[in-house]
Every structure is written in structure tokens, then in C-alpha cells.
Coordinates of N, CA and C and ligand atoms in Angstrom, one line a residue:
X16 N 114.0 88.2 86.4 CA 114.3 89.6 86.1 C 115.7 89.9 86.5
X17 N 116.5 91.4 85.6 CA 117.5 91.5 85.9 C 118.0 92.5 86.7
X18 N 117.7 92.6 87.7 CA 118.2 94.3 88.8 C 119.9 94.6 88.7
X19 N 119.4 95.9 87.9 CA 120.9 96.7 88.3 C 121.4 97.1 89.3
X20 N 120.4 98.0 89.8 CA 120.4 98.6 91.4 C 119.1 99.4 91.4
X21 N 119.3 99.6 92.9 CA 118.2 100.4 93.0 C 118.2 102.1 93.1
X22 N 116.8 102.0 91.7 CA 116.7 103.2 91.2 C 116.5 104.5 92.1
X23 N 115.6 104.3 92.9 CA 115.1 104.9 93.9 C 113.8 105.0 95.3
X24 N 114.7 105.7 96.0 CA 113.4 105.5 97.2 C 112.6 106.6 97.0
X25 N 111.2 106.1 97.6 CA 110.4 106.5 97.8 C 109.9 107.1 99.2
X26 N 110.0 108.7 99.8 CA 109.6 108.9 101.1 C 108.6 109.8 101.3
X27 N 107.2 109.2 101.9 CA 106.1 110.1 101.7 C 106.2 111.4 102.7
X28 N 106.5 112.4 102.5 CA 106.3 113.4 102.9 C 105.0 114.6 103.3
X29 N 104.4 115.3 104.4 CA 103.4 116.2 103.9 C 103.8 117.2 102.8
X30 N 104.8 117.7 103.3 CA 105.8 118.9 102.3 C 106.9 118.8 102.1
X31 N 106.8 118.9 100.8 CA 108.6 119.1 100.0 C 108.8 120.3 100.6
X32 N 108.1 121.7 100.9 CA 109.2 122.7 100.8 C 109.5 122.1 102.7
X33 N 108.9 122.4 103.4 CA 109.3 121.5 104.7 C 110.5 120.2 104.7
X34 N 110.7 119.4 103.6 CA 111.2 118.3 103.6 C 112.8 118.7 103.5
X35 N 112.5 119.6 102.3 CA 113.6 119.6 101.3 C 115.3 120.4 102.2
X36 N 115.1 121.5 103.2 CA 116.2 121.8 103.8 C 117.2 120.7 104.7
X37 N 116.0 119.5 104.7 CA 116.7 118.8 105.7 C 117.4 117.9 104.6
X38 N 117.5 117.8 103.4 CA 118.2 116.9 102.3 C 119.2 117.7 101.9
X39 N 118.7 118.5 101.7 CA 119.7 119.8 101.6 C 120.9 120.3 102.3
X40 N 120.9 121.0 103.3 CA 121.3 121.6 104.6 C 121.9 120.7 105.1
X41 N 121.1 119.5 105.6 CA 122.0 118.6 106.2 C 122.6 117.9 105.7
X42 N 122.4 116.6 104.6 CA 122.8 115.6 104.3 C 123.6 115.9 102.9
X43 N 123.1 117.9 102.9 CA 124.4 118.1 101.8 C 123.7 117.4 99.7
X44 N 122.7 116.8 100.0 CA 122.1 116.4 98.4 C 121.5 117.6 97.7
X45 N 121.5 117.2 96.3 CA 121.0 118.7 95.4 C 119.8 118.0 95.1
X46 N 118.6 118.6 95.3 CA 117.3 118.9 94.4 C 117.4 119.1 93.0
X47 N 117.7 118.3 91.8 CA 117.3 118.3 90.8 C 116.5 118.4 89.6
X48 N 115.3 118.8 90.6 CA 113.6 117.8 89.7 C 112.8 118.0 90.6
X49 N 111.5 119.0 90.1 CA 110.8 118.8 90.6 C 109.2 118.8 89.7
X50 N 108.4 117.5 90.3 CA 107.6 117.3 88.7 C 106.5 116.7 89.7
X51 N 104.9 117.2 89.2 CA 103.6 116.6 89.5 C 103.8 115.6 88.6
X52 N 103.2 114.4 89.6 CA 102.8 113.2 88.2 C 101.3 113.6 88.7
X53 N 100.6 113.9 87.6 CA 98.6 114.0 87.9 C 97.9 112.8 88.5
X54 N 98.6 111.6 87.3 CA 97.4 110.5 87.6 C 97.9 110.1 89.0
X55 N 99.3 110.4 89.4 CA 99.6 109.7 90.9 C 98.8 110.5 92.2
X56 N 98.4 111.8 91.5 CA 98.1 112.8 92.4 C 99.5 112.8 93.7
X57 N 100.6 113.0 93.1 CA 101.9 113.4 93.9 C 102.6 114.8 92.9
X58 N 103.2 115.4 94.1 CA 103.9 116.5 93.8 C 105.9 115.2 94.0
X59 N 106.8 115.4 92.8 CA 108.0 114.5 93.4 C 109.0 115.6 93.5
X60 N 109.9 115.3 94.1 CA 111.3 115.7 94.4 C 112.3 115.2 94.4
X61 N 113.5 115.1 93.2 CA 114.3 114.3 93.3 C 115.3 114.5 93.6
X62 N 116.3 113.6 94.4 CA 117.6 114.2 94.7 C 118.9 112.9 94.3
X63 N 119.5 113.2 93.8 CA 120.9 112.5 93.9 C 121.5 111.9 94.7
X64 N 121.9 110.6 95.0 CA 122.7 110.2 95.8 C 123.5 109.1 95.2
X65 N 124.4 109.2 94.6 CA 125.0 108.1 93.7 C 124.1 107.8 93.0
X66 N 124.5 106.2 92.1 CA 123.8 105.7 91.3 C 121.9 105.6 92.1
X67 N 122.0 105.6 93.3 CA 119.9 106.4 93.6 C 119.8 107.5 93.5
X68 N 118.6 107.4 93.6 CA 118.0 108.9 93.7 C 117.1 108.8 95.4
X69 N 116.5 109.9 95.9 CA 115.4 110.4 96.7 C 114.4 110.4 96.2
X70 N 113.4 110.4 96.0 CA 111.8 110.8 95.6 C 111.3 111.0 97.0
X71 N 111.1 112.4 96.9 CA 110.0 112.6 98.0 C 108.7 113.2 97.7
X72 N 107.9 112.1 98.0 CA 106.2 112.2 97.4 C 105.2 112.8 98.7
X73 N 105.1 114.1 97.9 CA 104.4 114.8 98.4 C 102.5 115.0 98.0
X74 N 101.4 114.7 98.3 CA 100.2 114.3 98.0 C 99.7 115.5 97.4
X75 N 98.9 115.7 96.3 CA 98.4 116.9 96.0 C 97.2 117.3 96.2
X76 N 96.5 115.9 96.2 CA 94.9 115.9 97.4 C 94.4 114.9 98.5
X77 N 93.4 115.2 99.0 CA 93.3 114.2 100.4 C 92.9 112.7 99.6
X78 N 92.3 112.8 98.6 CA 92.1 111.3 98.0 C 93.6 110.9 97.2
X79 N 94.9 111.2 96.9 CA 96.1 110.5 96.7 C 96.4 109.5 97.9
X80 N 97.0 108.7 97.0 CA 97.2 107.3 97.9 C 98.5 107.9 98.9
X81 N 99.2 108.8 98.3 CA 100.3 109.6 99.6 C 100.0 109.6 100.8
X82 N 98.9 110.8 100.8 CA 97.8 111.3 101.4 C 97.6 110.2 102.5
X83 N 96.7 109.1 102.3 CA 96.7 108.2 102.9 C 97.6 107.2 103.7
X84 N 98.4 107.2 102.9 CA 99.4 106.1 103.6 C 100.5 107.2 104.9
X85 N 100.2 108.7 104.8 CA 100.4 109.5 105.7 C 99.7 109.7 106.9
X86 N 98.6 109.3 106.4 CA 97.2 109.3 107.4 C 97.5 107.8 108.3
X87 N 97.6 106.6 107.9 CA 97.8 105.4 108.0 C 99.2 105.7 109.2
X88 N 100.0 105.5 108.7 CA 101.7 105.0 108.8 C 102.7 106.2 108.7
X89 N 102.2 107.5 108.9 CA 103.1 108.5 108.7 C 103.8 108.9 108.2
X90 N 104.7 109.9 107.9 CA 106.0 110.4 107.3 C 106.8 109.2 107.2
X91 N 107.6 109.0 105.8 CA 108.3 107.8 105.9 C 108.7 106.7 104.8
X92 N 109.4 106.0 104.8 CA 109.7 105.4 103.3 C 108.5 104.2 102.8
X93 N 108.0 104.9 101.3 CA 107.2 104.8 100.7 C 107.4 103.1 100.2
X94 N 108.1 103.7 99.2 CA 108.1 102.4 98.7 C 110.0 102.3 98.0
X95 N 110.5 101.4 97.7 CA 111.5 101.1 96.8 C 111.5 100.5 95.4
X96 N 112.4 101.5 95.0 CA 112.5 101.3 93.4 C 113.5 100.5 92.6
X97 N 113.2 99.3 92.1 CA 114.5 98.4 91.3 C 114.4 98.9 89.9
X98 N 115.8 99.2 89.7 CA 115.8 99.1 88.0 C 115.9 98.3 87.2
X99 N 115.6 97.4 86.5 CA 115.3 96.5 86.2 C 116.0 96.4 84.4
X100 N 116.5 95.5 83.9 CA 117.9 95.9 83.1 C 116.7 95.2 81.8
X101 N 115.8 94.5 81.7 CA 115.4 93.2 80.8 C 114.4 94.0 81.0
X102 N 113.5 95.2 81.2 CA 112.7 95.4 80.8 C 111.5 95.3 81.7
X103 N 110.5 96.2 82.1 CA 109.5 96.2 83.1 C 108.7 95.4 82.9
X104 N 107.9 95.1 81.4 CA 106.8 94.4 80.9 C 107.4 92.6 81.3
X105 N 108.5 92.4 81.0 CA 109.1 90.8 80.8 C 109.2 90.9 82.6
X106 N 110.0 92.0 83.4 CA 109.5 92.0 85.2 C 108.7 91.0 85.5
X107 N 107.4 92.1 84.7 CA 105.6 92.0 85.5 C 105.7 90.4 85.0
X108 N 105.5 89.8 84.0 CA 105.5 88.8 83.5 C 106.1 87.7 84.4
X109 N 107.0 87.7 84.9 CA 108.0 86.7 85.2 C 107.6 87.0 86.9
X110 N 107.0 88.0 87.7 CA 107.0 88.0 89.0 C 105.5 87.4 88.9
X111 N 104.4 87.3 88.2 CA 103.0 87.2 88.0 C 103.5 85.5 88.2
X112 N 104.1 85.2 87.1 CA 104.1 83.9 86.7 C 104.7 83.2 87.8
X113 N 105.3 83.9 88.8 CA 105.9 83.2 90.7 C 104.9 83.1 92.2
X114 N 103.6 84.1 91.0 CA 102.7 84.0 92.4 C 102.5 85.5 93.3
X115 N 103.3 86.4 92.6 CA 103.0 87.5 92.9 C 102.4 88.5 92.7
X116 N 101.2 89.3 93.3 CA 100.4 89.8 92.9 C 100.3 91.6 92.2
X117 N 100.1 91.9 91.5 CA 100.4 92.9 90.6 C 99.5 94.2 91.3
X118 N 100.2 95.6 91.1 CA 99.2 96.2 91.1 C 98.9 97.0 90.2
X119 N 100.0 96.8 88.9 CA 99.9 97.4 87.6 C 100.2 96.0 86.6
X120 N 99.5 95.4 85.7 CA 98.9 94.6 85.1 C 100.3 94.9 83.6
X121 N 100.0 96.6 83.9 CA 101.1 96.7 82.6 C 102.1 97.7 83.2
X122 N 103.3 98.3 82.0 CA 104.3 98.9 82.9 C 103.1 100.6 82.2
X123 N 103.7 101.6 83.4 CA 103.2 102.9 83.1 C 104.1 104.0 83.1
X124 N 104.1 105.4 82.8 CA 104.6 106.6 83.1 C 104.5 106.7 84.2
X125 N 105.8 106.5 84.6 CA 106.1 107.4 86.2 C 107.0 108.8 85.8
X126 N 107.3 109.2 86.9 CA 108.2 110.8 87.0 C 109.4 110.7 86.4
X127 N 110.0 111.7 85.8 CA 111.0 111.1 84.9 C 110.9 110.7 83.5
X128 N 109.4 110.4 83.1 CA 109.5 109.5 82.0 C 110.1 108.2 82.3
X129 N 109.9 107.9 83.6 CA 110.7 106.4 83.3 C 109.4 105.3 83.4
X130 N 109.2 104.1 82.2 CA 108.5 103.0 82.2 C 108.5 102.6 83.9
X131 N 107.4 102.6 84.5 CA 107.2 101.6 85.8 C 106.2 100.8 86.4
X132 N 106.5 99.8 87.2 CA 104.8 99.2 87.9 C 105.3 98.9 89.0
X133 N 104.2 98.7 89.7 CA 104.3 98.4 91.2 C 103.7 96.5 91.7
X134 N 104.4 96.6 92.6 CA 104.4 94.7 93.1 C 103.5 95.1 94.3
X135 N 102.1 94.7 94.4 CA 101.7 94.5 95.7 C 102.4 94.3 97.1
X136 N 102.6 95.3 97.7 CA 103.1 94.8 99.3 C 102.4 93.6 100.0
X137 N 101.6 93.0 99.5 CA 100.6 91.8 100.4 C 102.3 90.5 99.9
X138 N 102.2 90.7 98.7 CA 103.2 89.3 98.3 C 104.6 89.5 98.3
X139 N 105.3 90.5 98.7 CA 106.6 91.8 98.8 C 107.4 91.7 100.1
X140 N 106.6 90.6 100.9 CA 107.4 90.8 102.2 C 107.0 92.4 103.0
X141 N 106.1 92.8 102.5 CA 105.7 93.9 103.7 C 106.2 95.5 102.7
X142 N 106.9 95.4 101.3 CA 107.7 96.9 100.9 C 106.7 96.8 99.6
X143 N 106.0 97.6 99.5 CA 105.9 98.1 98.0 C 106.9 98.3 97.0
X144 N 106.6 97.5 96.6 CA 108.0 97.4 95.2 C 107.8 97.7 94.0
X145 N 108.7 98.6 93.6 CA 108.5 99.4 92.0 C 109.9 99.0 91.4
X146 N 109.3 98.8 89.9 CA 110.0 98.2 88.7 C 110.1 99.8 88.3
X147 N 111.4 99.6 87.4 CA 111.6 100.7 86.6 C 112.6 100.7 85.6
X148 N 112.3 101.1 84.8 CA 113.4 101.2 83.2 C 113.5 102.6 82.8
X149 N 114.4 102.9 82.1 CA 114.7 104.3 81.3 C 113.7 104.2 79.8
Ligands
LIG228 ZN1 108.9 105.7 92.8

């Protein structure tokens, strides 16, 4: 596969409005975007920082995997996002075919409208890894 850079992180938060002054206020970033994905059961928040972005994924019920992995491991970076230049589907394809285990089979709608899937953290070296295309 071909990585441009990376698209964006991922930091599971309890609350964006809680989260968001400290991206803000402090570190000086604009909030651009802010979008429920349903099927993720996540509230996102995106911010700008050069060629990345922020996503701060905020859970919209106690069964979201957010939710959990806040219950688990706390406040804190979720997962990381590669953008991926050749395409998410040809990605999944070519990380499957090395032994790596999938947790999306196909690519899907993530926030944004951007094509994405996710790489099992068991074969990832420990980071949930997300593919992503425009
Ligand atoms: Zn993401």
C-alpha cells in the first residue's frame, strides 16, 4: 500500500464540549466539523493541524465501542489514521494477504465521507489502525 501521511488521530474523549477548550484555548486549533457517525455510535470533532487532523470521539451510548475503550484504558489516543494513496479496498487486500487480521473485510463510510477500515490491533503492534481515502 501507498501512505501519504497521516490522515488523522483518533482521541477517545467522554466530552467534546469538555475536550474542545483545551484544543482550542490552548494549543490554539479551530474546530471545523462536527458530525455523529450513527453506525459508530460516536459524536466527532475535527480539528486542523497541518496536513492531520484531530478526531475527538466522543461515545453517544454506553454500548459504543468509545464508551468502552474509555471504561477499559481511559481518556486517550484511539486509534491512528493512514491515508492511503492506491486505495482502501487494494489496502485491505494486500495487509490480509501479509497475515493481518481485518476488522472491516470491506472499506466503509467513516466521518467526512471518507472511504475507511480498520486493521486489528492484535496484528498492529498494539495501535488500531485505520485506512483512509477521499
Ligand atoms: Zn478515525
Amino acid at each position: 500500500m501507498k501512505i501519504s501521511h497521516i490522515e488523522h488521530l483518533g482521541i477517545a474523549v467522554k466530552s467534546i464540549e469538555e475536550a474542545r477548550p483545551y484544543y482550542e484555548n490552548v494549543l490554539g486549533l479551530t474546530c471545523y466539523n462536527i458530525e455523529v457517525v450513527e453506525d459508530q455510535k460516536v459524536k466527532t470533532a475535527f480539528f486542523k493541524c497541518g496536513d492531520t487532523k484531530i478526531e475527538l470521539l466522543e461515545p453517544t451510548c454506553e454500548e459504543s465501542t468509545i464508551a468502552k475503550f474509555i471504561e477499559k484504558k481511559g481518556m486517550g489516543i484511539h486509534h491512528i489514521a493512514f491515508a492511503v494513496e492506491d486505495g482502501v479496498a487494494h489496502a485491505l487486500a494486500e495487509a490480509e494477504g501479509k497475515g493481518i487480521q481485518l476488522i472491516d473485510k470491506a472499506p466503509r463510510k467513516g466521518a467526512e465521507s471518507l472511504n475507511i477500515a480498520f486493521l486489528h490491533p492484535k496484528s498492529t503492534q498494539g495501535v488500531l489502525t485505520e485506512l483512509c481515502e477521499k
